[in-house]
Coordinates of C-alpha atoms in Angstrom, one line a residue:
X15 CA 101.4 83.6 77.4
X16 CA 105.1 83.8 77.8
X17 CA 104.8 83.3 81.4
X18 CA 103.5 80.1 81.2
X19 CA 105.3 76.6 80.8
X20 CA 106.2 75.7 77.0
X21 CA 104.2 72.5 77.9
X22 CA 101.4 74.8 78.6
X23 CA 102.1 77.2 76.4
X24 CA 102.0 74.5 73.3
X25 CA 98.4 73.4 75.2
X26 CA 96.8 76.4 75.0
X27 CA 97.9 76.4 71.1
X28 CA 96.3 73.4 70.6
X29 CA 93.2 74.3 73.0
X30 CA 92.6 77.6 71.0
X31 CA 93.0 75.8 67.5
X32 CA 90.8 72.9 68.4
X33 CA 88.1 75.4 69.1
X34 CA 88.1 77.1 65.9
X35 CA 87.8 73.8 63.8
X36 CA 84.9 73.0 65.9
X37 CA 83.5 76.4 64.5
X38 CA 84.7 75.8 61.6
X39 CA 83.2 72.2 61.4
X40 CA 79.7 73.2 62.5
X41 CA 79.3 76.2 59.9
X42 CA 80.6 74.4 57.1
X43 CA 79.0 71.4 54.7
X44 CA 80.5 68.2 53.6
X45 CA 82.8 68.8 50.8
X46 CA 83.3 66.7 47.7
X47 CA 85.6 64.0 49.2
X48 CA 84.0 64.1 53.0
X49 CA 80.3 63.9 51.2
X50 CA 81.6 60.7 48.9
X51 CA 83.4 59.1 51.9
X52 CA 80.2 59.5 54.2
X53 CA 77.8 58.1 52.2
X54 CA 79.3 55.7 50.2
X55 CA 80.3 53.0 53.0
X56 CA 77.7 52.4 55.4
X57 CA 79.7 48.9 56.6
X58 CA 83.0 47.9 58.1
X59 CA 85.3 46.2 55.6
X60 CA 88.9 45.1 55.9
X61 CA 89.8 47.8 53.4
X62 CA 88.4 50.3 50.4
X63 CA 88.6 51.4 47.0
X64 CA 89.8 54.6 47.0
X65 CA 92.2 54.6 50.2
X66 CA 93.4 51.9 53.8
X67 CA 90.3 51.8 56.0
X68 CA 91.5 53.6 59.4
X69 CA 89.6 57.0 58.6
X70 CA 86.5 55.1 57.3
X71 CA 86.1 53.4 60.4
X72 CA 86.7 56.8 62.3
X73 CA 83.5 57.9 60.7
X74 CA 81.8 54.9 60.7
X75 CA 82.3 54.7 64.3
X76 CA 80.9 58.0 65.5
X77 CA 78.0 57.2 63.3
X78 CA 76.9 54.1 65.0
X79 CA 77.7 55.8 68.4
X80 CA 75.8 58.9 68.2
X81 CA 73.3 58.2 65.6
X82 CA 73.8 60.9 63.5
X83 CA 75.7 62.0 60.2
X84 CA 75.7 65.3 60.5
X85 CA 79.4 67.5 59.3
X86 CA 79.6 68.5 63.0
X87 CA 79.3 65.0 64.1
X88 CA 81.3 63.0 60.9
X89 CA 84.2 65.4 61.7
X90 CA 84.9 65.5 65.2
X91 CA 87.1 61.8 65.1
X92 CA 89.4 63.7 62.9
X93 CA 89.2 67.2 65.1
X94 CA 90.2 65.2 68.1
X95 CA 93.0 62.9 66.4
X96 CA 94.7 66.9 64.9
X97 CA 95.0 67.6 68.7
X98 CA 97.0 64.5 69.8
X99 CA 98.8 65.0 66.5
X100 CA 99.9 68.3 68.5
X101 CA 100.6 66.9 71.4
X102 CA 102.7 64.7 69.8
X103 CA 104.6 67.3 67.8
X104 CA 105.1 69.0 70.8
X105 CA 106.8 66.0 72.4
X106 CA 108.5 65.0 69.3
X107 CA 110.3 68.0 68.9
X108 CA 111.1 68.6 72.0
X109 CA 112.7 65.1 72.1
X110 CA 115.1 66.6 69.1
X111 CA 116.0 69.9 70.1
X112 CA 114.2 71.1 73.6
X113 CA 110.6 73.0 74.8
X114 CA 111.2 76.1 73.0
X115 CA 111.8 74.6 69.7
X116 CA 108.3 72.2 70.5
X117 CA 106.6 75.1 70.9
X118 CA 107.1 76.7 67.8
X119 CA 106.8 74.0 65.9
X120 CA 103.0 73.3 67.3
X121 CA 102.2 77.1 66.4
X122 CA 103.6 76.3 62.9
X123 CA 101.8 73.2 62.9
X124 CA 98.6 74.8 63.7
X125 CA 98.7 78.1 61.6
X126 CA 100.0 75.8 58.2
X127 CA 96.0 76.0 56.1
X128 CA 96.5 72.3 54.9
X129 CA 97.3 70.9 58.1
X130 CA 95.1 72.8 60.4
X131 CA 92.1 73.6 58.6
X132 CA 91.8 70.4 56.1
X133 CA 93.8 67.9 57.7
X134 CA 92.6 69.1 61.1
X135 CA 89.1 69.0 60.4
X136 CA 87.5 67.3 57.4
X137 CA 87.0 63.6 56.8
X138 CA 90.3 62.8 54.9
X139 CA 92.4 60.0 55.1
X140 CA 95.4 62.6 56.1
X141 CA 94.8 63.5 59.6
X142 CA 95.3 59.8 60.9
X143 CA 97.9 59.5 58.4
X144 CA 99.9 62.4 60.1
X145 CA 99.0 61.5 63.9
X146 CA 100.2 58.1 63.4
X147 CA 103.8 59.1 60.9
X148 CA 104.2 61.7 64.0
X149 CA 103.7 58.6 66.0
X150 CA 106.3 56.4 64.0
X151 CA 109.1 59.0 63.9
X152 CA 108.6 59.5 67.5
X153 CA 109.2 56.0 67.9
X154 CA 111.8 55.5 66.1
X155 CA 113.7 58.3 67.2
X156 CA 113.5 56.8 70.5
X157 CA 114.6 53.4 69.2
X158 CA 117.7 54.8 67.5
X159 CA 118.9 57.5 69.8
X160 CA 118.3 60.5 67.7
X161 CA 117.4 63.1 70.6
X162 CA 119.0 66.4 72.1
X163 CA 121.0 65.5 75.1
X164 CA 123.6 63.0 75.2
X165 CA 121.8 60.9 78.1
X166 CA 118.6 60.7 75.7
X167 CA 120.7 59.4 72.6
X168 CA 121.1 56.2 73.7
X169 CA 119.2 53.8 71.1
X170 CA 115.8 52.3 73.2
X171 CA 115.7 48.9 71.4
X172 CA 112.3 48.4 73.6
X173 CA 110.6 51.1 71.5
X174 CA 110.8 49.2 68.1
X175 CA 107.6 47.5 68.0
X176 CA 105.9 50.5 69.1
X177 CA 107.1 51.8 65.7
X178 CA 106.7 49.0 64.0
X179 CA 102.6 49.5 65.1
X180 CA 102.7 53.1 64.1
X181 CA 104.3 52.8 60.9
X182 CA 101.3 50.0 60.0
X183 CA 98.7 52.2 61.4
X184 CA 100.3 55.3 59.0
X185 CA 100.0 52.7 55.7
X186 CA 96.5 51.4 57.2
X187 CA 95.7 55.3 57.0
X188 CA 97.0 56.3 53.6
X189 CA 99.2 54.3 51.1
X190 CA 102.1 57.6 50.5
X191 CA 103.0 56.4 54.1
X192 CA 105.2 53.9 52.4
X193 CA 107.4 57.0 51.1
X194 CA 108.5 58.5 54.8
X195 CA 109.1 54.9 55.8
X196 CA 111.5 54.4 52.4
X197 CA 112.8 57.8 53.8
X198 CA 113.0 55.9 57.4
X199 CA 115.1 53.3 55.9
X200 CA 117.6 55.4 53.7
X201 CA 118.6 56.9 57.5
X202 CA 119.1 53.8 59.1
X203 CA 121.6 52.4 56.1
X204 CA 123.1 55.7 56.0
X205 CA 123.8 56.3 59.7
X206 CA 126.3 54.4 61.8
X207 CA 124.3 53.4 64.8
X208 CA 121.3 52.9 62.3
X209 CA 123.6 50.4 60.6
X210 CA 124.4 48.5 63.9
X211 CA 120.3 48.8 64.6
X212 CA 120.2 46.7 61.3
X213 CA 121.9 43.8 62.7
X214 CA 119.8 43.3 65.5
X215 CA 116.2 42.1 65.5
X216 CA 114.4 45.4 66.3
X217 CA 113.8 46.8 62.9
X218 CA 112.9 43.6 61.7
X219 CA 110.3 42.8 64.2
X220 CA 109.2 46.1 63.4
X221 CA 108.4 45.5 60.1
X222 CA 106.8 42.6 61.0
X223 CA 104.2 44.2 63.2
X224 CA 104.0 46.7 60.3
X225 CA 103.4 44.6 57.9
X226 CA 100.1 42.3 60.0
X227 CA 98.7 46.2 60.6
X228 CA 98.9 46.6 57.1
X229 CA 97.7 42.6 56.3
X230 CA 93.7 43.8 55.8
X231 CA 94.2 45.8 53.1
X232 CA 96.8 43.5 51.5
X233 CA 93.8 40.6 51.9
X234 CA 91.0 42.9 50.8
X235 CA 93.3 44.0 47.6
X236 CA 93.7 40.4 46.7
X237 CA 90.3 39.6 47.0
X238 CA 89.4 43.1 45.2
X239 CA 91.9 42.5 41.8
X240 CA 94.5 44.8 43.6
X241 CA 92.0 47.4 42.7
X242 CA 92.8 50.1 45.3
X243 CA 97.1 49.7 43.9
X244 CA 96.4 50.2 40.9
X245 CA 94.1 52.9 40.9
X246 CA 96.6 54.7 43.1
X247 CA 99.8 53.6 41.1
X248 CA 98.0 54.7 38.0
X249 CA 97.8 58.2 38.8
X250 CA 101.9 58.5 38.2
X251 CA 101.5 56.7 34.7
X252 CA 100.6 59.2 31.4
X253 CA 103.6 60.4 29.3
X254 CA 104.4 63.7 28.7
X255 CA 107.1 66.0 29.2
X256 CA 106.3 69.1 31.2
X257 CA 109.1 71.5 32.3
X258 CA 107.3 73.8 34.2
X259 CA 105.0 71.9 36.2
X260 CA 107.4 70.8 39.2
X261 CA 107.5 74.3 40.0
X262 CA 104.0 74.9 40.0
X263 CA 103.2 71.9 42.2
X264 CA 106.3 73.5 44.4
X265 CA 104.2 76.9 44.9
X266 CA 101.1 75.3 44.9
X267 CA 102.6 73.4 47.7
X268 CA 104.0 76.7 49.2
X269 CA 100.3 78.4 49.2
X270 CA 99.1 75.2 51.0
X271 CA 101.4 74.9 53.5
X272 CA 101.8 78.7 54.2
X273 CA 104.4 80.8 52.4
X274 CA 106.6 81.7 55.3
X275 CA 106.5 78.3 56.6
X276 CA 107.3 76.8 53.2
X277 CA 110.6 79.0 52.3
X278 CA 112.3 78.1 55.4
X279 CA 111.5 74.6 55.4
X280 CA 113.0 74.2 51.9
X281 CA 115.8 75.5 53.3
X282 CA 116.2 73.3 56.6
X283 CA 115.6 70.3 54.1
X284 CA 118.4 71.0 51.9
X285 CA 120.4 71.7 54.9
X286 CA 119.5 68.5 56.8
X287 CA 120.8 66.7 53.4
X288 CA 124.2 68.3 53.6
X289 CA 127.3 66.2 54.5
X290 CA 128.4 66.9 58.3
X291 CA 124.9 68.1 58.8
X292 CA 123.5 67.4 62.1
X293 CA 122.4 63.8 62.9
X294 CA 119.0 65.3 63.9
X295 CA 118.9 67.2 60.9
X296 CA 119.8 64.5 58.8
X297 CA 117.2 61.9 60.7
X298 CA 114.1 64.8 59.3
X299 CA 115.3 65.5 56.3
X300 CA 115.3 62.0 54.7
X301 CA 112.0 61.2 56.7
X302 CA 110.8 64.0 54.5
X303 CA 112.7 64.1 51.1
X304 CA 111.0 61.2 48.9
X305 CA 107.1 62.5 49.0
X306 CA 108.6 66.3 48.3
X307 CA 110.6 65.1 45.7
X308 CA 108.7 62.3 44.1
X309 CA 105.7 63.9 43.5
X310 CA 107.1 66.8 42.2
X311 CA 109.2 64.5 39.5
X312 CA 106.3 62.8 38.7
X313 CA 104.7 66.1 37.4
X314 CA 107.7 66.5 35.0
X315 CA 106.6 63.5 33.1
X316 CA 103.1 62.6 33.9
X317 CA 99.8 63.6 32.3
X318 CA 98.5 63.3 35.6
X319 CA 96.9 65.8 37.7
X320 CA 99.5 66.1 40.8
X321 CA 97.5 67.9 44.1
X322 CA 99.4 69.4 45.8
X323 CA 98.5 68.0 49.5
X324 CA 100.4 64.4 49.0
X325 CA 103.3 65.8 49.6
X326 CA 102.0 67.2 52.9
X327 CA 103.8 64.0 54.6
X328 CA 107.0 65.1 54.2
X329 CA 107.0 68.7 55.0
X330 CA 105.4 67.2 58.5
X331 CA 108.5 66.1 59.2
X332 CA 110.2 69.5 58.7
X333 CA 107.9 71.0 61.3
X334 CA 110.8 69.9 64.3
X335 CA 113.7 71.5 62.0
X336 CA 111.7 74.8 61.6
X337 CA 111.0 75.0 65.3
X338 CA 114.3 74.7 66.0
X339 CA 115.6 77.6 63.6
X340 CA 112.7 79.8 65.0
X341 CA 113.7 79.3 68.5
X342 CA 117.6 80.1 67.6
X343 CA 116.8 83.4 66.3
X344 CA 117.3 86.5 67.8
X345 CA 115.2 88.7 69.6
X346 CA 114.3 90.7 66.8
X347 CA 113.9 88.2 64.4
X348 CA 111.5 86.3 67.1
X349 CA 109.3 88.5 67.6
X350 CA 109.0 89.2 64.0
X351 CA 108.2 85.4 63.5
X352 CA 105.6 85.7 65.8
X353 CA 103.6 88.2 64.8
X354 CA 103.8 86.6 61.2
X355 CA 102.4 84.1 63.1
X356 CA 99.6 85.3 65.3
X357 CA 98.7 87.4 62.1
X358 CA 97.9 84.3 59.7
X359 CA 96.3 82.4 62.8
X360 CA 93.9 86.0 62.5
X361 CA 93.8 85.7 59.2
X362 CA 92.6 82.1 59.4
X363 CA 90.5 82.8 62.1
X364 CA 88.9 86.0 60.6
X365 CA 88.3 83.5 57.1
X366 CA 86.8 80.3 59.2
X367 CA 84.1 82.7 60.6
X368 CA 83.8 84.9 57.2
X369 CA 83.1 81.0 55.7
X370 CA 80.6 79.8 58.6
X371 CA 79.0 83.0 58.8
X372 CA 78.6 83.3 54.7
X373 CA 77.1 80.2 54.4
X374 CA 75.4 79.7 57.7
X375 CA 73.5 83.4 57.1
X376 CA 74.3 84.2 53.8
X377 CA 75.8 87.3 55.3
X378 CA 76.9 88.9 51.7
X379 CA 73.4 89.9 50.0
X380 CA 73.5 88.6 46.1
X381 CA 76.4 86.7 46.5
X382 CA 75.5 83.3 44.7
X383 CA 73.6 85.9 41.9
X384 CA 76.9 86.3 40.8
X385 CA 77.6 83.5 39.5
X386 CA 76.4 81.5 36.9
X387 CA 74.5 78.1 37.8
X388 CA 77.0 75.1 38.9
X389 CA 79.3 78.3 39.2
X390 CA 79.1 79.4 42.8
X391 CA 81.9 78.5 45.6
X392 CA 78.9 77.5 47.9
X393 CA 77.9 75.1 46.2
X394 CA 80.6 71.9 47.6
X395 CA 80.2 73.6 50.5
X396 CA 76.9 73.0 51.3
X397 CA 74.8 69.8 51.8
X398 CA 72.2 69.4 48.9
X399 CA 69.1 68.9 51.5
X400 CA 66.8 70.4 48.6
X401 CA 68.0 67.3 46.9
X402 CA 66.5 64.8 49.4
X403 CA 63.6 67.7 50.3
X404 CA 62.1 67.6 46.4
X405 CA 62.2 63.7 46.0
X406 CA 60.2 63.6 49.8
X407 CA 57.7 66.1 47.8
X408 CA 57.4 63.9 45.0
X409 CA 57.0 61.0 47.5
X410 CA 60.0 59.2 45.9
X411 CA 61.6 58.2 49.4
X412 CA 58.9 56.3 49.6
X413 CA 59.2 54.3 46.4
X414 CA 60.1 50.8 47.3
X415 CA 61.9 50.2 44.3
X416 CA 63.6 53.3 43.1
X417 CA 67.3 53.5 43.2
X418 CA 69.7 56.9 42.1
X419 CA 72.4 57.1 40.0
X420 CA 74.8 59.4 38.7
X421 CA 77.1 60.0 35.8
X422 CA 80.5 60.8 38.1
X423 CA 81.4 59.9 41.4
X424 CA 81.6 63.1 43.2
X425 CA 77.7 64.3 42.2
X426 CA 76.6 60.6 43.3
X427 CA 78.3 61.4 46.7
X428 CA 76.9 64.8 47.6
X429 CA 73.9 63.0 46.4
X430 CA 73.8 60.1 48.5
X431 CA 74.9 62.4 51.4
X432 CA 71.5 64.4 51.3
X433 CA 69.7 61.6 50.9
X434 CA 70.7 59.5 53.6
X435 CA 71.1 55.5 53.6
X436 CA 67.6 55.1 52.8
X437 CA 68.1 55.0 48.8
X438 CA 70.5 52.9 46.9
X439 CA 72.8 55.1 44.4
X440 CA 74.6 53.9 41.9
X441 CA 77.6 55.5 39.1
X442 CA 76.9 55.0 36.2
X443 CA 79.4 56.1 34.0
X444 CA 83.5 56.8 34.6
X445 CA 85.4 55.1 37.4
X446 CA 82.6 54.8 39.9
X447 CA 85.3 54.8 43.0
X448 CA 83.6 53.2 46.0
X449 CA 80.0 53.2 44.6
X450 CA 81.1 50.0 42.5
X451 CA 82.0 48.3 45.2
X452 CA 78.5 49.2 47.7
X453 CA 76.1 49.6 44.9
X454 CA 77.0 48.1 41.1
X455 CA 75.0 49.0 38.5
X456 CA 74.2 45.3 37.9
X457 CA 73.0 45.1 41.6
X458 CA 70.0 47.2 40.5
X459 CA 68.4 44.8 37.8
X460 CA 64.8 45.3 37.9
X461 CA 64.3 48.5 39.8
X462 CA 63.5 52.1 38.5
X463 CA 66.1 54.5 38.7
X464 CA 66.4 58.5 39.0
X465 CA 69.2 59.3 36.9
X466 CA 71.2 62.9 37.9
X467 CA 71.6 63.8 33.8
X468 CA 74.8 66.1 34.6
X469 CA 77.0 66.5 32.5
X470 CA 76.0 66.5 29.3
X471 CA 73.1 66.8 26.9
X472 CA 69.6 65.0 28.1
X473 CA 68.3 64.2 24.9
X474 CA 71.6 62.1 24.1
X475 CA 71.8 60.7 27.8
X476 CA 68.6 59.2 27.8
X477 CA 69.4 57.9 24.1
X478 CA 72.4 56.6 25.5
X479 CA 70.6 54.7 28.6
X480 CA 67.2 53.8 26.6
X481 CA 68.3 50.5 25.6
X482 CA 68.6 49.3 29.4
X483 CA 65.2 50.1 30.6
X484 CA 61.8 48.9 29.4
X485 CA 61.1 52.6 29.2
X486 CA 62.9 56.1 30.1
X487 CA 61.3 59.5 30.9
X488 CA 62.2 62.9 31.4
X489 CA 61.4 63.8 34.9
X490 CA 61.2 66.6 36.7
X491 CA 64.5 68.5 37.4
X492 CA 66.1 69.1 41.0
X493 CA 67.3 72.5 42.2
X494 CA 69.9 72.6 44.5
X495 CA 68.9 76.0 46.4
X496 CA 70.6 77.9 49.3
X497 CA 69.1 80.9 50.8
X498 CA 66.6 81.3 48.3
X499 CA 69.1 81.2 45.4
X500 CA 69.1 78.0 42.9
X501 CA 73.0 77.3 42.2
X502 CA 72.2 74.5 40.5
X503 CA 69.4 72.8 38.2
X504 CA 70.5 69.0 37.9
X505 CA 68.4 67.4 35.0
X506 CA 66.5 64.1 35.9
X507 CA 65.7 60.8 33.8
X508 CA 63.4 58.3 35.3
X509 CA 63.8 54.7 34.0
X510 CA 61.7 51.7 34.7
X511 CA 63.0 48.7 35.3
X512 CA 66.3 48.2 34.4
X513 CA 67.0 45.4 32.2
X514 CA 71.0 44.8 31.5
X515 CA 74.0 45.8 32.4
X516 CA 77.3 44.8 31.3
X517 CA 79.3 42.9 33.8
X518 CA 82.8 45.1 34.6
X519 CA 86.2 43.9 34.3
X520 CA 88.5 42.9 37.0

C-alpha cells in the first residue's frame, strides 16, 4: 500500500471500509432508532418530529425505488453518503495540510466506531449531517483562503454560495448543525481576512441560501406548534447540579470516538485555541469547540440524559488536525500509529462478523438462555418478524379494522417495522415522537386495537384503557423468538371499538 498514490491510497481505505458496512448492514437488524424512523413515515413531508427531513427522504427514496424495506436495502443511502464523506475528508484535509495528512485522517475517519460503524451505516440523521458539515467547511475554507500553500490561500469569494448550500443541507440534516456554523462565525470575526470577508456580500448571500435550504422545516415547525424545537431545546432544560457528569460524557465520548483518536484530538483542540496558533489550526478548532463544549456543560446542570454521539460534529472537524500530527511524526512513532490503526480496523472487522455471524447463525449455542426475557443484547438487533408471523396466524393482518398500538415509542417502531405498512399503529401513552403525527390516537375512533401491554402490569393497563372501548380483552400474548429462543413475551389487550380520546395539546 505504501507504493501507491495517497489519493489511492485513501481510496482503497474507503473501498475496504465500505465493504465491511455492507457486511455489516446485511447481517444486522434495524435498531431502535433505524426501526422507528423506517416505519413510522411512509410519506414525504417538508419536515418531522423528531429531526430535518434529509435522511427521511434518503430512506424513503430507496424504498419507492427498489420496493423493498429490508436493513440491507434502508441502509445503503447512508453507506454510500459515509464514502463521499471520505472522499471529501480526503480532499479537505489535504486542502489544509497536504496528501499525507488526508490520508491519515480518512484511516482515522474510518477506524473511529461512531463514525464508521453507526454513522457510516445505520439510518441516522448523522451521516448526511457529517457529509454535508465536511461539505461546508470545505467550502468555506475555499472561500476564505484557509489552505496549505500560499498560492491556495487566496480567499475564493465564488465558493460562498456553495457553502451557503452545504451549511443548509447540514441544518436540513440535523438541528446541532447550527453549533459548527456558530463555531464558523466566531472564526470569521476573529480572523483578519475573515473580518474583511464580513464586509463583502459573500457570507451574507450565504446565509441566505442557508437559510431557504433550511425554510421547510422552519414552515413545517410553524405549521407543527414549533414542535420538533422544542422537543429538541427541551432536552438541555432540568435543573440539577452534577459535578461529575461532564467527565463521564467526556470518556463516554472517548470510548465512541476511539481512545487513541480521542486523547490526541483533545489535545490538537486546545492547541488550535491557543494565541499565535496556526491559522489552520485555529479555522478547526472553533469549527469544533461549541458542540464539545456545550454538551458537556449542559450535563453539569441538566437532569437530562446527554448521549454521547451529539458531540460527534465537532470532533469531525478535528479529524484534518489529527492527520496532520500523524503524518509529522517520526518514523518510529508512524509506524506505531499505524499498527494502532490496522489493529482496531481488525478489531472492528473481527466484531462486525462476530455480530453478523451471532445473529445471522446463532453461532454461540445458549447464548440468549442467558439472559433473562427482554434481557438479551439480540433483541434491538433483530427484526421482530415473529411479531407480524403470529398476528398472520391469528389472521389479524387480515382484519379490516384492527389498528396496533403501544405504550412507548420505540416498542411501537420495532413493531410497526415487522409489520409492514399494512397496519396502522398508534402510541398510546408518553411522547409518541412521530407516531402522533402519522397515526394519532384520535385518528383510530371506531376501530379495534391490539394493544403491546409493556411495561407494566396488565390487569391495571386494561383498567386503565377500559373506559375508551366498548369492551377490552386479554388476548393472546406475542413472543418475540430468535433461533428457537423466546427473548421476549409482549402481553396483548384487544379492544373493540374505540370510543374517545382526548384531543392533545399544541
Amino acid at each position: 500500500m505504501r507504493h501507491r498514490s495517497p489519493a489511492a491510497q485513501a481510496a482503497l481505505v474507503i473501498l475496504l471500509a465500505t465493504a465491511i458496512r455492507l457486511v455489516f448492514a446485511a447481517g444486522m437488524g434495524l435498531g431502535i432508532d433505524e426501526s422507528y424512523m423506517v416505519s413510522a413515515v411512509h410519506t414525504y413531508q417538508l419536515s418531522y418530529f423528531d429531526h430535518p427531513p434529509i435522511s427521511w427522504w434518503m430512506e424513503l427514496t430507496i424504498q419507492h425505488l427498489t420496493g423493498l424495506h429490508t436493513p440491507l436495502i434502508v441502509r445503503l443511502p447512508f453507506i454510500a453518503l459515509f464514502a463521499g464523506t471520505g472522499a471529501l475528508m480526503f480532499g479537505f484535509t489535504r486542502r489544509l495540510f497536504g496528501s499525507r495528512a488526508a490520508v491519515w485522517a480518512v484511516v482515522a475517519l474510518n477506524v473511529s466506531p461512531v463514525f464508521s460503524l453507526a454513522f457510516g451505516t445505520w439510518v441516522l440523521p448523522d451521516g448526511p449531517l457529517d457529509f454535508f458539515l465536511l461539505a461546508a467547511a470545505w467550502a468555506l475554507a475555499r472561500a476564505v483562503g484557509v489552505a496549505q500553500s500560499a498560492w491556495a490561500a487566496e480567499p475564493e469569494p465564488a465558493f460562498w454560495p456553495l457553502a451557503g448550500l452545504c451549511a443548509g443541507l447540514a441544518m436540513t440534516s440535523k438541528y446541532n448543525a447550527a453549533l459548527n456554523l456558530l463555531g464558523a462565525l466566531a472564526f470569521l470575526i476573529l480572523d483578519r481576512r475573515g473580518r474583511r470577508a464580513l464586509a463583502s456580500a459573500g457570507p451574507w448571500l450565504a446565509c441566505l441560501i442557508a437559510l431557504l435550504a433550511f425554510s421547510p422545516v422552519l414552515l413545517w415547525n410553524a405549521l407543527n406548534h414549533w414542535a420538533s424545537f422544542g422537543y429538541q431545546g427541551a432536552r438541555a432544560t432540568g435543573f440539577g447540579i452534577h459535578p461529575l457528569r461532564p467527565f463521564l460524557v467526556w470518556a463516554g465520548e472517548g470510548v465512541f470516538i476511539a481512545p487513541w483518536i480521542f486523547v490526541p484530538m483533545a489535545c490538537l483542540l486546545v492547541g488550535g485555541l491557543r494565541p499565535g496558533a496556526d491559522r489552520r489550526a485555529r479555522f478547526l478548532a472553533l469549527l469544533g469547540i461549541i458542540p464539545i463544549v456545550l454538551f458537556s456543560a449542559i450535563s453539569f446542570w441538566s437532569s437530562r440524559k446527554i448521549l454521547f454521539h451529539w458531540a460527534a460534529p465537532g470532533y469531525l472537524m478535528l479529524f484534518p488536525l489529527l492527520g496532520d500530527w500523524l503524518a509529522r511524526l517520526g518514523a518510529t512513532a508512524r509506524r506505531w500509529a499505524a499498527g494502532v490503526a490496522w489493529g482496531t480496523a481488525a478489531v472492528l472487522t473481527l466484531a462486525v462478523l462476530f455480530i453478523g455471524a451471532q445473529l445471522r447463525f446463532g453461532i454461540v449455542p445458549g447464548f440468549n438462555a442467558r439472559f433473562a426475557p427482554g434481557k438479551s443484547p439480540e433483541l434491538q438487533a433483530i427484526d421482530w418478524r415473529s411479531f407480524r408471523a403470529a398476528l398472520a396466524a391469528r389472521g389479524d393482518l387480515s382484519h379490516p379494522n384492527l389498528a396496533l398500538a403501544a405504550l412507548r415509542w420505540y416498542d411501537a417502531g420495532k413493531i410497526a417495522y415487522a409489520v409492514g405498512p399494512t397496519m396502522k399503529v398508534a402510541v398510546f401513552e408518553g411522547d409518541p415522537h412521530e407516531f402522533g403525527i402519522t397515526t394519532p390516537p384520535q385518528s383510530l375512533i371506531g376501530d379495534d386495537i391490539l394493544i403491546a401491554a409493556m411495561p407494566g402490569d396488565v390487569t391495571a393497563i386494561m383498567r386503565r384503557y377500559a373506559p375508551r372501548f366498548a369492551s377490552i380483552s386479554i388476548a393472546k400474548p406475542i413472543d418475540i423468538i430468535h433461533h428457537g429462543h423466546v427473548l421476549l413475551r409482549i402481553p396483548m389487550l384487544l379492544g373493540h371499538d374505540l370510543q374517545s380520546w382526548p384531543t392533545p395539546g399544541p
